[in-house]
Structures are given as structure tokens and as C-alpha cells.
Amino acid sequence: MSFAVQTPQRPLPGAFLATPAATRYQSGPPPPQPSFRPTAPSSLSRNAPQETAYAAQSQVAVAQSAQPAASMGPLERAARTINETLMQEMRYPELDGYVGQGISSDYDIPTSVAWAPFQKAKIFDIPDKVFEQYNQAQVSTMMGLFAEFNHAWITIDNALYLWDYTHPNPELFGFEDQPYNITAVKLIVPLPDVFVADISHVVVVATTSEMLMIGLAIRPGPGGSKTIGLYRTGMSLSTKGVDVAVIEGSPSSGRVFFSCVGGNDVYELTYQREEKWFQNRCGKINHTTKGLSSLAPNFSFAQRSQEHVIQMAVDDSRNILYTLSSASTIRTFQMKPQNGLELAVIQPLSVTFSNIAHMLSSTELLSPGMGIVSISPISSREAHKLHLMATTSTGCRLFLSATSSYGYMSSNASGKLSMQVQHVRFPPPEGAGRPPPQSSPGLPNKVGPYQGSAVDTHSKTLIRTRRAHRFPPGYFFCFVPKDAQGLADRVFVSSPDSGRIARPQDSAQQMMTRFQEHGIWLSVESHVEDVGVVSPPFGAASVPLGFGNELAIQFDKPVSEVAILTNTGIHTVRRRRLVDIFAAAVRQGGGGEGLEGDVKRFIRLYGRGETSATALAVACGQGLDVNPDSRVAKITDPDVLEFARKAFIEFGGKPVLNENFVVDQTIPPLDNVRPSPRHEGIALYVSRLVRSVWGSPIVRESSTPQGGLVVSPTVPLPKLQQIQGDLTKLQDFLTENRSFIDGLAGPESLSHVSTKQEEVALQAEHRALYSLTVLISDMIEGISFVLVLFDERVEEIVLSLPDGSRQQVRQLTFEGLFATGAGKELAKELVKAIVNRNIANGSNVDTVAEALRRRCGSFCSADDVVIFKAQEQLKKASEVGGTTEHGRRMLHESLRLFQQVAANLSMEHLQGAVEQYIAMEYYAGGIELCLRVANESDRGNRASAWIRDGRPPGDSREAAHATRARIYELIYLIILNVDEASRREPEMIDGNYTLTAKRKAEAYAVIENSDDEVFHYDLYDWYLSRGWDERLLAVRSSYAEKYLQDKAKSNAAHADLLWRYYAQGERYLEAARVQLQLATSDFPLSLEKRIEYLSKAKANASTHTPGMGRQARQVLLHEVSELLDVANIQADLLARLRVDPRLAADRRSEVIKHLDGKVLGLTELFNTYADQASYFDICLLIYQAADHRGAADIRATWQHLIEHTHQETLEGGQPLPFEAVAEQVRSLGNRLGLSESTFPIPSLLPMLEAYAYEHQRGVGPPSWVIDTFLAAQVPYDALLPVLEGMFYNDEPPFRGRNRRHIADEILYVSQRWFAEDVRSGGGSVLGGDANAAGVAHLLGVVGESPAGEAKRGEFRELRGRIEAFLR
């Protein structure tokens, strides 16, 4: 189930900030919440000014989504406010939006002069010289205006005279060089490239004989005036037989149309620069004869002469030409390329009446007796549907649209066309200020879209209208004879009430905006001849939406002004802006309800936000009025300014917290506050001041004819100065009155709040207002910067920038400059370019920098000045030479200055300084500067903490390290340059160090003495990345050791470097410890590499290290040795298992992977591998390493080893079994170190003797067992007692006669022993006299026994020799 968002009828849970409420949305998230933010579009809606209306409008914001204001900075928040305000201004309804199908007569004709929408500005008399010429007239005269140039004209018979009517004593320009009476005059914009460049306009003069084209050049004159010059062009067209009465031109295409007296034919005057074959410079085309004859039956000449064209009008936006005939028939022509003109619609008056019939009942204002007196095109910039306004002789305005079968006609419309009356605007009611009369009984008025409003369809206020004009955006000038003779006219002037149209107050009008107009009657006391717009063409936008918003351009464009030419003078009528009306009302003193009543009326009509903006503008001096001397001047009356100030402060409303949505905890409470209308007023005023520059690029690039660069401002500098002045006045106003404005008054204003809601609302108001004040300040300084920029040779400055920055300058808008960090950084880059250019030109940097600081301080701070001074020192040093003493002092000074501002030194400035230091071989200074800047960029040592914590990815401190790393890159650049310079030169010449060597030493001294731990770490990383391991090992710094220690924990290569670092420093014990750690680490090292580390560790631990105790060395040596023994055993296992055919392939790879890594425990090696694989020799090694002393286990293992070796050899065929067994015993004896436990000779010798006797008898040497033990370095005195015991023990297999084998072994051992001792030449034999006596006795016993019978002679001989030796 879903719930519609609606205003609660009673208090709900959660209406207070601290009160949670249960959700009613059982599935899915709640509907989107409204956004009450300072700059949201809803906060700028002008539809309801009252506080109650503000709350009601919250429903509109439900569909709005915007970035949370809490995440924005003041500038970003204020910029969003301005952007959304400008967008709201652009949503002003188009003409079609309030002039819809139907009828209307809503007028507000004020009775107070102060509220008048127009006012007469000045009356300019017709010069006496004109009257002098007029008195000489014989046939005819005509008068007219070239209002856009402030000129009027008069024709007297055959002469045309022009004068500047604004000049007190104007010069009369005359054209009298032709004899025929003038019948029509029209100013046109010619085709391009037909006339010389000075001629911008052409005056087409029709006479009774020909049409002439007179060139008109316009030049600026003193005081903003304009002067003209007339030129004969030599272009004329004969019109004999055709009396030209009406001329019209197309400004965009330069085409000229005309018609004649007595006919509806439309002609075109063609012209070209030069004559061509069969074609003169001027020609004539009749566009209608063929067309009319095809559309209408033939009439007699007399009938045709009754109707003729009385007015032509061109709509260039749709390529349409309209004509109005004397019979009130409107014809529509489509202008085609190649001088084509196609009649599209004929709209007789009867058809026009039929269009109106369904809209209303009969009225005498639209009876058959009335006619159409004028037509006014409505361009496509104003409306999509409406095309034309026709004014009747009764003062009714008919708004028509031209439609085709495909919709409303455009410039390329095709198909059948027709014209329809869309809207009828009736004259104002009779009697100013009276309500319109009620409908007559029996004749009820039909109302169009304006339900509930009566329309007066019988007003005769504009009866007998003889001419009318409409000027964008809807200024209506209607001229009515004052009396029956028509010697004088009354003028009715009306215009759309932009404020009320933009902000309809009645909620019933939301679907259709009413056509609200306010008007005034003007008296000219003479006959009106012409009317024209003096000011530039109006247009608040280039599209219909927003086009007519007069409020938006109040302070941006000149006030609209219209000139009315009468037979006595020229009256200028000035449009009064809303700000002018407010100021005039205050100056007048208010109406019946006083000034406060006028303010309330403003609020009722235009909304509280618009009223606040208007009062603020008046308080800042924007109000204008016409003085008694007919000069337009600003209203500076202190009473007026003071009342406007009070109105802004007292009627500015309050911020409103929408409590309905506070329960949504995802939106901060401040973002649910709708700022006050006062904030809206400030935003409106600021946006209207800067609307023309806000989104505009700052510069425009073009080229000279020679190809040079031209950089010009897109906005004229005087315009920027005007905007800056207005913003400065606003800033001063807000500063002076901050204590009276809630939201700017500061914390003391919180003392007036009574609830938490009011406190939150006030905090949000302060945030919004503060953001605007910050933006205003930045805009003032930003404009100052632009003015400074164009005071310089801006082309040189732009060309000095890098290509990327130059492109950014081209794209930089005023909004970007005012409100974005990127824009400000780019501006600082331009400031730097300005200073550099001035320094290059020899200017003093202090003078330039002080000027910049005075005019745009935020773009040129005190630090910037120091930077400029340092750069100046660098430049001077480069000029005198960096190697000279004076240049060196300047380099030192530049370094000192740079170090002062190291915290604010940009990367670009730093890089530029380092490059110059390198160029001047100031290596040490460059390194010092980089180290200082790096430290200043990270004062909290966040990068160091990040490194200590293991460099966690995604950590916010990583950015600080990245910044430092970019700076350190410059140091590495210096190092490379230092090394390159030192390679090019010898280190010493004639026993003295060279200059390059000294500078290299200075540079490396700075590096080694640095206490920047992050730098050292980064430097060592850089060394290793370039393969400079030896350079790192040569560093004698605590940072290098700590770096390697930290890195060694996670990287084997760094750990390898660490032990090398210790060994190179003769710290062998530390090296051994690192090697031991490597051997036991979890790094992916092979077993071979681990054994290598253990071997080196054993060697290093055995080496004496100064300062290290003997006990510590012995402990480490013991640990390494034991581990090395285990590792060797594991290596034996690995080698054996690699080739063991009993292992399957998959199991083999698994075993190899397990063994070829960390050193495993002896238990695992024995149980998992050695024992299971029957590697008995390795089992014995494991016993030895584990100090296992189980005699039975060891004896059994030896027995298994001998048997296994014997069997394996028999199966293999080579070598002989005894050889294999002998080699095993000898090898193990060496590896086991003849250990009494694992190499038990008393057990092993009988075992081998038994094996030799039983399995290898007669194979190999008879004494190979004894030779094996002797080869294993077993001493004689260890063998002989065992053999003696075997002889006496009489154990199998050596019983009886088999004892001969043991006797032979005893004799063999004794002989070898005695011979070796004799050969050695020692003083004793057989281990001493006592031992020799024992051996002699044993020889005697054994030799005399039956077992020694075979070799008794040898026994006796050896015994005799021993005894002889003993004697």
C-alpha cells in the first residue's frame, strides 16, 4: 500500500527533532522527501509570498532531488543558489502561456503616478529650421522616426531632411538632389557586401517617378550620441505609373518590399553591387499579380482600386511578410530563397469575425462596422503559436496564429495554411480604477481560460483607434483622437505585468497564468505621426520561455524607451521598472494606507521574495526617476533609501523548517529548512546583477589579418565595472546592516529563539546568507582580477601559458572564476604570468605585487608576493651567473624566500625553482627546498604514520604520502643531474677537489643529514628501483638500517640486503641473526637457499664481532648449527625422494613442494619420510641430530641399513655388496662424527664382521671391515678391544675354527697400528708402554691358540718386535 504525501490534519509522531516515529511504509523505502535547501528551485518559487504559502509549496519539492547542502562549501552552495535562481528566471511563461484561447480584459490602471508603468521622460521640440522649410511646402509633407539613432525625418515636397532630435541645436541633413515629390520613406538594413563597410543602413526614398537608395553611415558622437552621414549610392529604380505608398524591409535578408496606391500588389526592389548582363543594379519583381489572379475571380479595375495595402510587416524569425489592406484583409506571404515570395493565406475580415464568434456573444466592439488599423508580427523568439497581433479601430487586440496541416507554421512550413484568432484582448474599462462592468442580462460574456473573472466586452475607451503598435515583450501603444477633428491624440500604453505573470497569487490560476497588464493614459496634445523604440531590442532570452521576463533584466540592460513623434515634437516614454515603481512610491509618501500599505500591496501582488529583492535594490541605489529637468537620475533621497532598508529587514520573512519530513534521518535537519524570502531577495538581486556574465567566457580569441593573436573580453569592461560597483554597494549594505538581519547577526541572534525548530531554521538561514556574502566578495575580487588582466598585454600573458592552461583560459567562465577552486587556481596562474611578464620587462616586483594585492587580494596573497620576490632573485642570479659569488648570494636569498612560503608553494612553482637551481648547479639548495616543502605539506606526519601502519590501501593518509612522493621526484631529478655532472669531470685535479665534486658532496650531505624519515624511505625505494643496491649498502644512517629492518619483515630481498648491510659494516653477529631469520622465515625460499643462509650464518656467528659477548655468539652458533644439521638431513631426503621410483608423479610433486621450503622438524622428517621410505642412513642421521640414544633402535637401524644396502646392490648388480656396505659405514661414520650413540663401534664392528663372514666370505680383501673403520678415522685402540672381546666371547658365527677370522683381524689391526706408530717416529707405540704390553700379551694368547695356528709365526714376530721396542 502506498500513501500520498499530504499535509497532516493533526500533530503526528516525529514532528519534533528528537522524537522518532514508526514508519508506515511496510515494503520498500518511503517516497522521496522534499528538499528544503537554500537554493532549491522550490525555495525560489514566487507563486506564494506569504509564510503559509511557503509551507504549502512543500508539495512541489517532493519530486525534486539535489545534492545535500551539508556536503557543500559556501561558494559551491551560493553558486548553486545563483544557478537555480537564473533557471527559475528562465522559466518565465512564454507569450502562449498567458495569451491562450479565449478573451480577456485584465488591466491595472493605477491612479497614483508613482505606480504608473510608463512615464514621459522628455519632450524634444521640432527645430525652427524644419518649420522654415515646412512653410515653403507646396504639395505634401510626411514625418517619421529613425528612433534607434535618435533621429527624426520630414519630407517636404521633393526634399528629405533628418536631424538628431536629442541635440539642443541640431544640424539639419538634407537630401534635395531630385525634383519629384516624395511619397514614402523607409530605413532598411541592406544586403551584405553590396555597399561599402561604412554604410550600415539604407534609406529607401520613393518618389512619383523613381525609388532611390541613399546610404546611411552611423558614427558615435560625443556623450553617447550618434551622428549620421548620407551617401549617394547611384542606385535607383524607375516607378513611373506606380505610386509607391508603403515600403518594408527585412533586416535579416536585406530584401525590400513595397506596394502602390490603389492596389494589393506586392513588389520587391532587387539590388546588387554591380550591373550584370541583362540585369541592372536595381530591379523590380511583382510577386502577387499571378498569385492573386489564381486565387480570386477577376474583378474590374474599379473594384480592385477600392482595396489597397496600407501596412506591411516582416517577421524574419519565420520568414513571413504580412500585409494589411484598406479592407482589413490580412495576407500572409512566405519568403522563399532566390527572391521568392509565396502567398500563403488570405484572411478577410469576415473570416476573422467567424474565428471570434465561438469565443463571445455579440459586442459592438467587434461589429461589422469596425476595421483593422494595424498589424504587429510576433517573432518566434516570443511565442511558438502566436504569430501576429492585429488592432481594430475599436481598440481590440486580436492575437492570431498561422497554422498548417502539420501544426503551427514555422520558417519552413509547408502544406495548406490558415490563420486563426487565438485570443481577443478588449480595451481597458471605462474609468480608471473602476472594476469592469458586469455582463448585461441576456448577453452573458463567454470567458476563455480565465474562469471566474468577468470580461468587459463593451468598453469604448479606445473607440476610433487610428493606429497602434506593439513592441516586444508586449508594449502596446494605441493612439485615439482626442476630439472629432482629430487634431490631437490620446495615447494608451500598456504592458504585461511581469511580476504578476511570473508569480500568480491565486492558486486557481496555477494551471493557466492570467494575462495581467498594467497601463496608463498619456496626453501628447498633438497629432501623432510615428512611434519607434529608442532602446536596443528587448529580449530576456533567445527562446519564448523566459523571453518576456522584464524583472530579470532590470539591472542588466538599458530601460526600454519609446519615442512618439507628433506634429509639434518628439515625446520619449520610458518604461518604469519594478524597482523604479517601488522607489517612486516611497518617495511619494505612500497611498491611503501609507508606505507600509504600499509594501503590503507589493507583497500581495509580487510576492515577499520579489518585494525583498526590490527593496534591497532601492536601498542599494538602483531606483531611477525622471527629475523635473527631464533627466533620468538615481533616487538617492536618504528617506527613500532608509525606508527601503527597513522594508528589506522588517518584511523579509523568516526561514521555515518543514517538520513533516524531519523524521527522515537521512536528510540533515538544516537541509529541511526553507530559507527566508529575504534570502530569496538577495539571491534574485545578485543573479540579476550578474546574469549577463555568469555563464559567459571571460576571454575571446581572434586573429589579426597578419595572423597575430588578439585576446579581447567577451563582456565590455565598463559593464564589468558597473556590475562590480553594484556588488560593492550590496556588500557594504549587508555589512552595515548585518546586526539587524537574522542570519547575519551572529550567535547573539540565537538568544531570541524559543524552540529547537527556530534554532535549526536560524542556523540554516545563517548558512545560506553567509554563503551568498562569500560569493559576493569573491565576485567583486574576481571582476577586479579580470580588469587587471585586461590592463596588461593580455595576448603576451596568454601566449606564455602552457597549452593546457591556455585552453582552460579559453573555456573559463565568470562562474568558474567566482565559485570554483579550479578557476581560482587558473587565475593565480595568470597572476603569476602577469608578474613574470612585468619582471621580464624590468618592473619592480614589489610595485607589481602590491598593485595586484590592492585590487584582487585573494588572487595575490602575501605568500604570492614572497614567491614573486624569490623568482625575481632567481632571474637576477641567472643574469649574473649562478656560479659567481654575487649570483650565489642571490640563490641563497631565493631559497630563504621560498622556504618562508613553503607551506603554500605550489608544485608548479617548486618545479620551476628546482629546474632553475639545477641549471645554475645549486643542487643542495634545491634539495633543501624540496625537503622543506614536503614537510610543510604534511605537518602532522600522516605519511610517516601510514608507513608505520603497513601502508594500508584506501587510507586517507595515503594522499599525504603521494604528495610527498611527487615532491621527492624533484630531489631524484637533482641527484641524477649531480651524478651526471660528476661523471663528466674528475673528482680531483692536482690534489684538490673540483667544484663539481664539492657541490656533489654538499648535495649528498643535505640528503644524509635530513631527518625526514619518509624521504629516506622513499629515497631507498628509488635506489633499489634503479638497481643501486650497493649505494644503499654504503649509506651509514640509522634510517637505512631501520628502513631495511622494516622492509625485511615482508620482503626477502630487503632482508637479504639487511644482512649484507650488517656484514659490510662488520656487524657479523647481527648479520648471522638476519640470516637465521631468513632461513626460518615464511618467505618462498628454496631449501637450498635456506641452507646457504644457515651456512653463512654459522660462519658469521663464528667470527668475532667487537662489542658482542662470547656467550651470545656461542648460543647463536649452537642454534644455527643444529638447524643446519636438520636442514642438511631434509636436503638428503629431498634429493632421495626426487628420484625414488616408488613415488607416484602427483605424490612426488607434493612431497617435493613440502620439503623444498621451510626446515621441518626431525619428528616429521623421520615419521613422514625417512622411516616410511626405509632411508635407514637418514634415520641414523636423524637419531644423531635428535640426540636419540636408544641402543636397540640404533642397532636395529644399522642392521636394516646393512641388509637393505646388500639387497639393493645385489639387485642393481654394481658395485659389489661389500663395497656398498663399506661406503655407507665410512660415510655415516664421518657424518655422525663417530658418535658413541649413533655409531656404536662395539655393536657395529661385530655386526659387520658377521656380515662379511656370512655374506661376503672370499669376496674382496679379507680385512675390508677393518679398513672401512680405519677409513672412517676410527682409532686402533677402539677397534682392538672389540675384536678382543669377540675372540673371548665365542659368539656365533665366530666359534671354534671360525675364531681364526677374528684372530686374523686382531693381527691385522695390531700390525697396522704398530707400523703406523713406528713410521711416525714417536717415542712410544700402541698408545704407550702399558697399552703396548697389553697388546703384546693379547698377541701371545691369540697366536698360541688354535685360532692363530695358521699365522703363529707372524703373531710371534710382531710380539717380539713390540717387546723389543718396550725394552
Coordinates of C-alpha atoms in Angstrom, one line a residue, residues 332-688:
T332 CA 0.4 36.2 -45.3
F333 CA 3.4 35.6 -47.6
Q334 CA 6.2 33.1 -47.1
M335 CA 9.6 34.5 -48.1
K336 CA 11.4 31.9 -50.1
P337 CA 15.1 31.7 -51.3
Q338 CA 16.1 33.2 -54.6
N339 CA 13.8 36.3 -54.1
G340 CA 10.8 34.0 -53.9
L341 CA 7.5 35.2 -52.2
E342 CA 4.5 32.9 -52.0
L343 CA 1.1 33.9 -50.9
A344 CA 0.1 31.5 -48.2
V345 CA -3.1 32.9 -46.5
I346 CA -5.8 35.5 -47.3
Q347 CA -7.7 36.4 -44.2
P348 CA -10.7 38.6 -45.0
L349 CA -12.3 40.5 -42.1
S350 CA -15.3 38.2 -42.3
V351 CA -13.2 35.1 -41.7
T352 CA -11.6 36.9 -38.7
F353 CA -15.1 37.6 -37.3
S354 CA -16.0 33.9 -37.8
N355 CA -13.0 32.9 -35.8
I356 CA -14.1 35.1 -32.9
A357 CA -17.8 34.1 -32.9
H358 CA -17.3 31.0 -30.7
M359 CA -15.5 33.0 -28.1
L360 CA -18.1 35.5 -27.1
S361 CA -21.6 36.9 -27.7
S362 CA -22.1 39.9 -29.9
T363 CA -20.4 43.1 -28.9
E364 CA -20.4 46.4 -30.7
L365 CA -16.6 46.4 -30.4
L366 CA -16.4 43.7 -32.9
S367 CA -19.2 44.6 -35.2
P368 CA -19.1 44.7 -39.0
G369 CA -18.5 48.4 -38.9
M370 CA -15.1 48.2 -37.3
G371 CA -11.8 47.6 -39.2
I372 CA -8.2 46.6 -38.5
V373 CA -5.9 49.6 -38.3
S374 CA -2.6 48.0 -37.8
I375 CA -0.7 44.7 -37.5
S376 CA 2.3 43.7 -35.5
P377 CA 4.3 40.5 -36.0
I378 CA 5.1 38.3 -33.0
S379 CA 8.5 36.7 -33.6
S380 CA 9.3 33.0 -32.8
R381 CA 11.5 34.3 -30.0
E382 CA 8.4 35.4 -28.2
A383 CA 5.9 32.7 -28.9
H384 CA 5.6 29.3 -30.7
K385 CA 1.9 29.5 -31.5
L386 CA 1.1 33.2 -31.8
H387 CA 2.3 34.9 -35.0
L388 CA 0.5 38.2 -35.3
M389 CA -1.4 40.9 -33.4
A390 CA -4.0 42.9 -35.2
T391 CA -5.5 46.0 -33.6
T392 CA -9.1 47.0 -34.5
S393 CA -10.4 50.5 -34.8
T394 CA -12.3 49.9 -31.5
G395 CA -9.0 49.1 -29.7
C396 CA -9.4 45.4 -29.5
R397 CA -6.3 43.3 -30.0
L398 CA -6.6 40.1 -31.9
F399 CA -3.8 37.5 -31.5
L400 CA -3.6 35.2 -34.5
S401 CA -1.7 32.1 -35.3
A402 CA -0.8 30.8 -38.7
T403 CA -1.2 27.0 -38.8
S404 CA -0.6 24.4 -41.4
S405 CA -1.8 20.8 -41.7
Y406 CA 1.3 19.8 -39.8
G407 CA 0.9 22.3 -36.9
Y408 CA 1.9 25.9 -36.2
M409 CA 3.8 27.5 -39.1
S410 CA 7.5 28.0 -38.9
S411 CA 10.0 29.3 -41.3
N412 CA 10.0 26.1 -43.3
A413 CA 6.3 25.3 -43.0
S414 CA 4.6 23.6 -45.9
G415 CA 1.2 22.4 -46.8
K416 CA -2.1 24.3 -46.7
L417 CA -2.1 27.3 -44.3
S418 CA -4.8 29.1 -42.4
M419 CA -4.9 31.8 -39.7
Q420 CA -6.9 31.5 -36.6
V421 CA -7.7 34.1 -33.9
Q422 CA -6.5 32.6 -30.6
H423 CA -7.2 35.4 -28.2
V424 CA -9.1 38.7 -28.1
R425 CA -7.9 41.4 -25.8
F426 CA -10.5 44.0 -25.1
P427 CA -9.8 47.6 -24.2
P428 CA -9.4 48.8 -20.6
P429 CA -12.6 49.5 -18.7
E430 CA -14.1 53.0 -18.8
G431 CA -12.9 55.0 -15.8
A432 CA -9.5 54.3 -14.4
G433 CA -9.5 52.1 -11.3
R434 CA -13.2 51.1 -11.7
P435 CA -14.0 47.4 -11.8
P436 CA -15.1 46.1 -15.2
P437 CA -18.9 46.2 -15.7
Q438 CA -20.9 43.1 -15.2
S439 CA -22.3 41.3 -18.2
S440 CA -25.6 42.6 -19.5
P441 CA -28.6 40.5 -18.9
G442 CA -29.3 38.3 -21.8
L443 CA -25.8 38.9 -23.2
P444 CA -23.6 36.8 -21.0
N445 CA -19.9 37.1 -21.8
K446 CA -18.2 33.9 -22.6
V447 CA -14.9 33.6 -20.8
G448 CA -11.9 31.7 -22.2
P449 CA -9.4 30.2 -19.9
Y450 CA -9.9 32.6 -17.0
Q451 CA -12.8 31.1 -15.2
G452 CA -14.4 33.3 -12.6
S453 CA -13.2 36.6 -14.0
A454 CA -15.6 38.9 -15.8
V455 CA -14.5 40.3 -19.1
D456 CA -15.7 43.8 -20.1
T457 CA -16.5 43.4 -23.8
H458 CA -18.2 46.8 -24.2
S459 CA -15.6 49.3 -23.1
K460 CA -15.4 52.3 -25.5
T461 CA -12.2 53.7 -24.1
L462 CA -10.3 53.0 -27.3
I463 CA -13.0 53.6 -29.8
R464 CA -11.9 55.4 -33.0
T465 CA -8.4 54.0 -32.7
R466 CA -6.5 55.2 -35.7
R467 CA -3.1 53.5 -35.3
A468 CA -1.4 51.1 -32.8
H469 CA 1.9 49.5 -32.3
R470 CA 3.2 46.5 -30.4
F471 CA 6.8 46.2 -29.3
P472 CA 8.4 43.2 -27.5
P473 CA 7.7 41.9 -24.9
G474 CA 4.2 43.3 -25.3
Y475 CA 4.3 47.1 -25.0
F476 CA 1.1 48.3 -26.6
F477 CA 0.8 51.9 -27.9
C478 CA -2.7 52.9 -29.0
F479 CA -3.5 56.3 -30.5
V480 CA -7.0 57.6 -30.2
P481 CA -8.1 61.1 -31.5
K482 CA -8.9 63.4 -28.6
D483 CA -11.7 65.0 -30.4
A484 CA -13.8 64.7 -33.5
Q485 CA -11.4 66.9 -35.6
G486 CA -8.5 64.6 -34.8
L487 CA -6.1 67.5 -34.3
A488 CA -4.7 65.8 -31.1
D489 CA -4.4 62.3 -29.9
R490 CA -4.6 60.5 -26.6
V491 CA -2.2 57.7 -26.1
F492 CA -3.0 54.5 -24.2
V493 CA 0.1 52.5 -23.2
S494 CA 0.0 49.1 -21.6
S495 CA 2.4 46.2 -21.0
P496 CA 2.4 42.8 -19.3
D497 CA 2.8 42.9 -15.6
S498 CA 5.9 40.7 -15.5
G499 CA 5.9 40.3 -11.7
R500 CA 2.3 39.1 -11.5
I501 CA 2.6 36.9 -14.6
A502 CA 5.8 35.2 -13.2
R503 CA 4.2 34.7 -9.8
P504 CA 0.4 34.3 -10.0
Q505 CA -1.0 34.6 -6.5
D506 CA -4.3 32.8 -6.9
S507 CA -3.9 29.0 -6.5
A508 CA -6.8 28.6 -9.0
Q509 CA -4.6 30.2 -11.6
Q510 CA -1.8 27.7 -11.4
M511 CA -3.0 25.8 -14.4
M512 CA -3.2 28.9 -16.6
T513 CA -1.4 32.1 -16.0
R514 CA -3.6 35.2 -16.5
F515 CA -2.8 37.9 -19.0
Q516 CA -2.1 40.6 -16.5
E517 CA -1.4 44.1 -17.8
H518 CA -1.0 47.5 -16.3
G519 CA -1.4 50.6 -18.3
I520 CA -1.6 54.4 -18.4
W521 CA -3.0 57.2 -20.4
L522 CA -0.6 59.8 -21.8
S523 CA -1.5 63.1 -23.3
V524 CA 0.6 64.4 -26.1
E525 CA -1.7 67.3 -27.0
S526 CA -0.9 66.9 -30.7
H527 CA -1.3 64.6 -33.7
V528 CA 0.9 61.5 -33.6
E529 CA 2.9 60.9 -36.8
D530 CA 5.2 57.9 -35.8
V531 CA 6.4 55.8 -33.0
G532 CA 9.6 53.8 -32.5
V533 CA 11.7 52.0 -30.0
V534 CA 14.8 54.0 -29.0
S535 CA 16.4 51.4 -26.7
P536 CA 18.0 48.2 -28.1
P537 CA 15.6 45.4 -29.0
F538 CA 14.2 43.7 -25.9
G539 CA 14.9 40.0 -25.1
A540 CA 15.5 38.4 -21.7
A541 CA 16.1 35.1 -23.6
S542 CA 16.5 33.9 -27.1
V543 CA 13.6 31.5 -26.8
P544 CA 10.0 32.1 -25.9
L545 CA 10.4 30.6 -22.4
G546 CA 11.8 33.5 -20.4
F547 CA 11.8 36.0 -23.2
G548 CA 9.4 38.5 -21.6
N549 CA 10.9 38.5 -18.1
E550 CA 11.4 42.2 -17.6
L551 CA 12.3 41.7 -13.9
A552 CA 15.3 39.5 -14.8
I553 CA 17.0 42.3 -16.8
Q554 CA 16.1 45.3 -14.6
F555 CA 19.8 45.9 -13.8
D556 CA 21.4 44.2 -16.8
K557 CA 20.0 46.0 -19.8
P558 CA 19.0 49.6 -20.6
V559 CA 15.5 50.6 -19.7
S560 CA 13.1 50.4 -22.6
E561 CA 12.3 53.7 -24.2
V562 CA 9.9 54.6 -26.9
A563 CA 9.8 57.9 -29.0
I564 CA 6.5 59.3 -30.2
L565 CA 6.7 61.8 -33.0
T566 CA 3.9 64.4 -33.2
N567 CA 3.5 67.4 -35.4
T568 CA 4.8 69.5 -32.5
G569 CA 7.7 67.5 -31.1
I570 CA 9.1 64.1 -30.0
H571 CA 7.9 62.7 -26.7
T572 CA 10.1 60.0 -25.1
V573 CA 8.2 57.5 -23.0
R574 CA 10.2 55.5 -20.5
R575 CA 9.3 52.0 -19.2
R576 CA 9.4 52.0 -15.4
R577 CA 11.0 49.0 -13.8
L578 CA 9.5 47.5 -10.7
V579 CA 12.4 48.9 -8.7
D580 CA 11.6 52.4 -10.0
I581 CA 7.9 52.0 -9.1
F582 CA 8.9 50.9 -5.6
A583 CA 11.3 53.9 -5.2
A584 CA 8.7 56.3 -6.6
A585 CA 6.0 55.0 -4.3
V586 CA 8.3 55.5 -1.3
R587 CA 9.3 59.0 -2.5
Q588 CA 5.7 60.0 -3.0
G589 CA 4.9 59.0 0.6
G590 CA 2.5 56.1 0.0
G591 CA -1.1 55.9 -0.8
G592 CA -4.1 56.0 1.5
E593 CA -2.6 53.3 3.8
G594 CA 0.8 54.9 3.9
L595 CA 4.1 53.4 3.0
E596 CA 3.5 50.2 4.9
G597 CA 0.4 49.7 2.9
D598 CA 2.3 50.1 -0.3
V599 CA 4.8 47.5 0.8
K600 CA 2.0 45.1 1.7
R601 CA 0.5 45.7 -1.7
F602 CA 3.8 44.8 -3.3
I603 CA 3.9 41.6 -1.3
R604 CA 0.3 40.8 -2.3
L605 CA 1.0 41.4 -6.0
Y606 CA 4.6 40.2 -6.5
G607 CA 5.4 38.0 -3.5
R608 CA 7.6 38.6 -0.5
G609 CA 10.8 37.4 -2.2
E610 CA 10.4 39.8 -5.1
T611 CA 9.5 42.6 -2.7
S612 CA 12.7 41.9 -0.7
A613 CA 14.7 41.9 -3.9
T614 CA 13.1 45.2 -5.0
A615 CA 13.6 46.9 -1.6
L616 CA 17.2 45.7 -1.5
A617 CA 17.8 47.2 -5.0
V618 CA 16.3 50.5 -4.0
A619 CA 18.4 50.5 -0.8
C620 CA 21.5 50.0 -2.9
G621 CA 20.6 53.0 -5.1
Q622 CA 19.1 51.2 -8.1
G623 CA 15.9 53.2 -8.3
L624 CA 15.6 55.7 -11.2
D625 CA 13.2 58.5 -11.8
V626 CA 12.8 61.5 -14.1
N627 CA 13.8 64.7 -12.5
P628 CA 11.9 68.0 -13.0
D629 CA 14.6 68.9 -15.5
S630 CA 13.7 65.8 -17.5
R631 CA 16.8 64.0 -16.7
V632 CA 16.8 60.4 -15.6
A633 CA 18.8 60.0 -12.4
K634 CA 19.1 57.6 -9.5
I635 CA 17.0 58.1 -6.5
T636 CA 19.3 58.9 -3.6
D637 CA 16.9 60.6 -1.2
P638 CA 18.0 59.5 2.3
D639 CA 14.4 58.9 3.4
V640 CA 13.8 56.6 0.4
L641 CA 16.9 54.6 1.0
E642 CA 16.2 54.3 4.7
F643 CA 12.7 53.1 4.2
A644 CA 13.8 50.6 1.6
R645 CA 16.4 49.3 4.1
K646 CA 13.7 48.9 6.8
A647 CA 11.3 47.2 4.4
F648 CA 14.0 44.7 3.4
I649 CA 14.8 43.9 7.0
E650 CA 11.3 44.0 8.5
F651 CA 9.3 42.4 5.7
G652 CA 11.9 39.8 4.7
G653 CA 10.1 37.0 6.4
K654 CA 11.6 34.1 8.3
P655 CA 13.1 30.7 7.5
V656 CA 10.7 27.8 7.8
L657 CA 11.5 24.3 9.0
N658 CA 9.3 21.7 7.4
E659 CA 8.6 19.4 10.3
N660 CA 6.7 16.8 8.2
F661 CA 10.0 15.4 6.9
V662 CA 12.3 15.8 9.9
V663 CA 11.6 12.1 10.7
D664 CA 13.7 11.2 7.7
Q665 CA 17.1 10.8 9.4
T666 CA 18.9 10.6 6.1
I667 CA 18.5 14.3 5.5
P668 CA 20.2 16.7 7.9
P669 CA 17.7 19.0 9.7
L670 CA 19.4 22.1 8.2
D671 CA 18.5 20.8 4.7
N672 CA 14.8 20.6 5.6
V673 CA 14.8 24.4 6.2
R674 CA 13.4 26.7 3.6
P675 CA 15.4 30.0 3.8
S676 CA 13.5 33.2 4.3
P677 CA 12.2 35.4 1.4
R678 CA 14.9 37.8 2.4
H679 CA 17.5 35.2 1.3
E680 CA 15.5 34.8 -1.9
G681 CA 15.5 38.5 -2.4
I682 CA 19.3 38.7 -2.1
A683 CA 19.7 35.7 -4.5
L684 CA 17.4 37.4 -7.0
Y685 CA 19.2 40.7 -6.8
V686 CA 22.6 39.1 -7.2
S687 CA 21.6 36.8 -10.0
R688 CA 20.1 39.8 -11.9

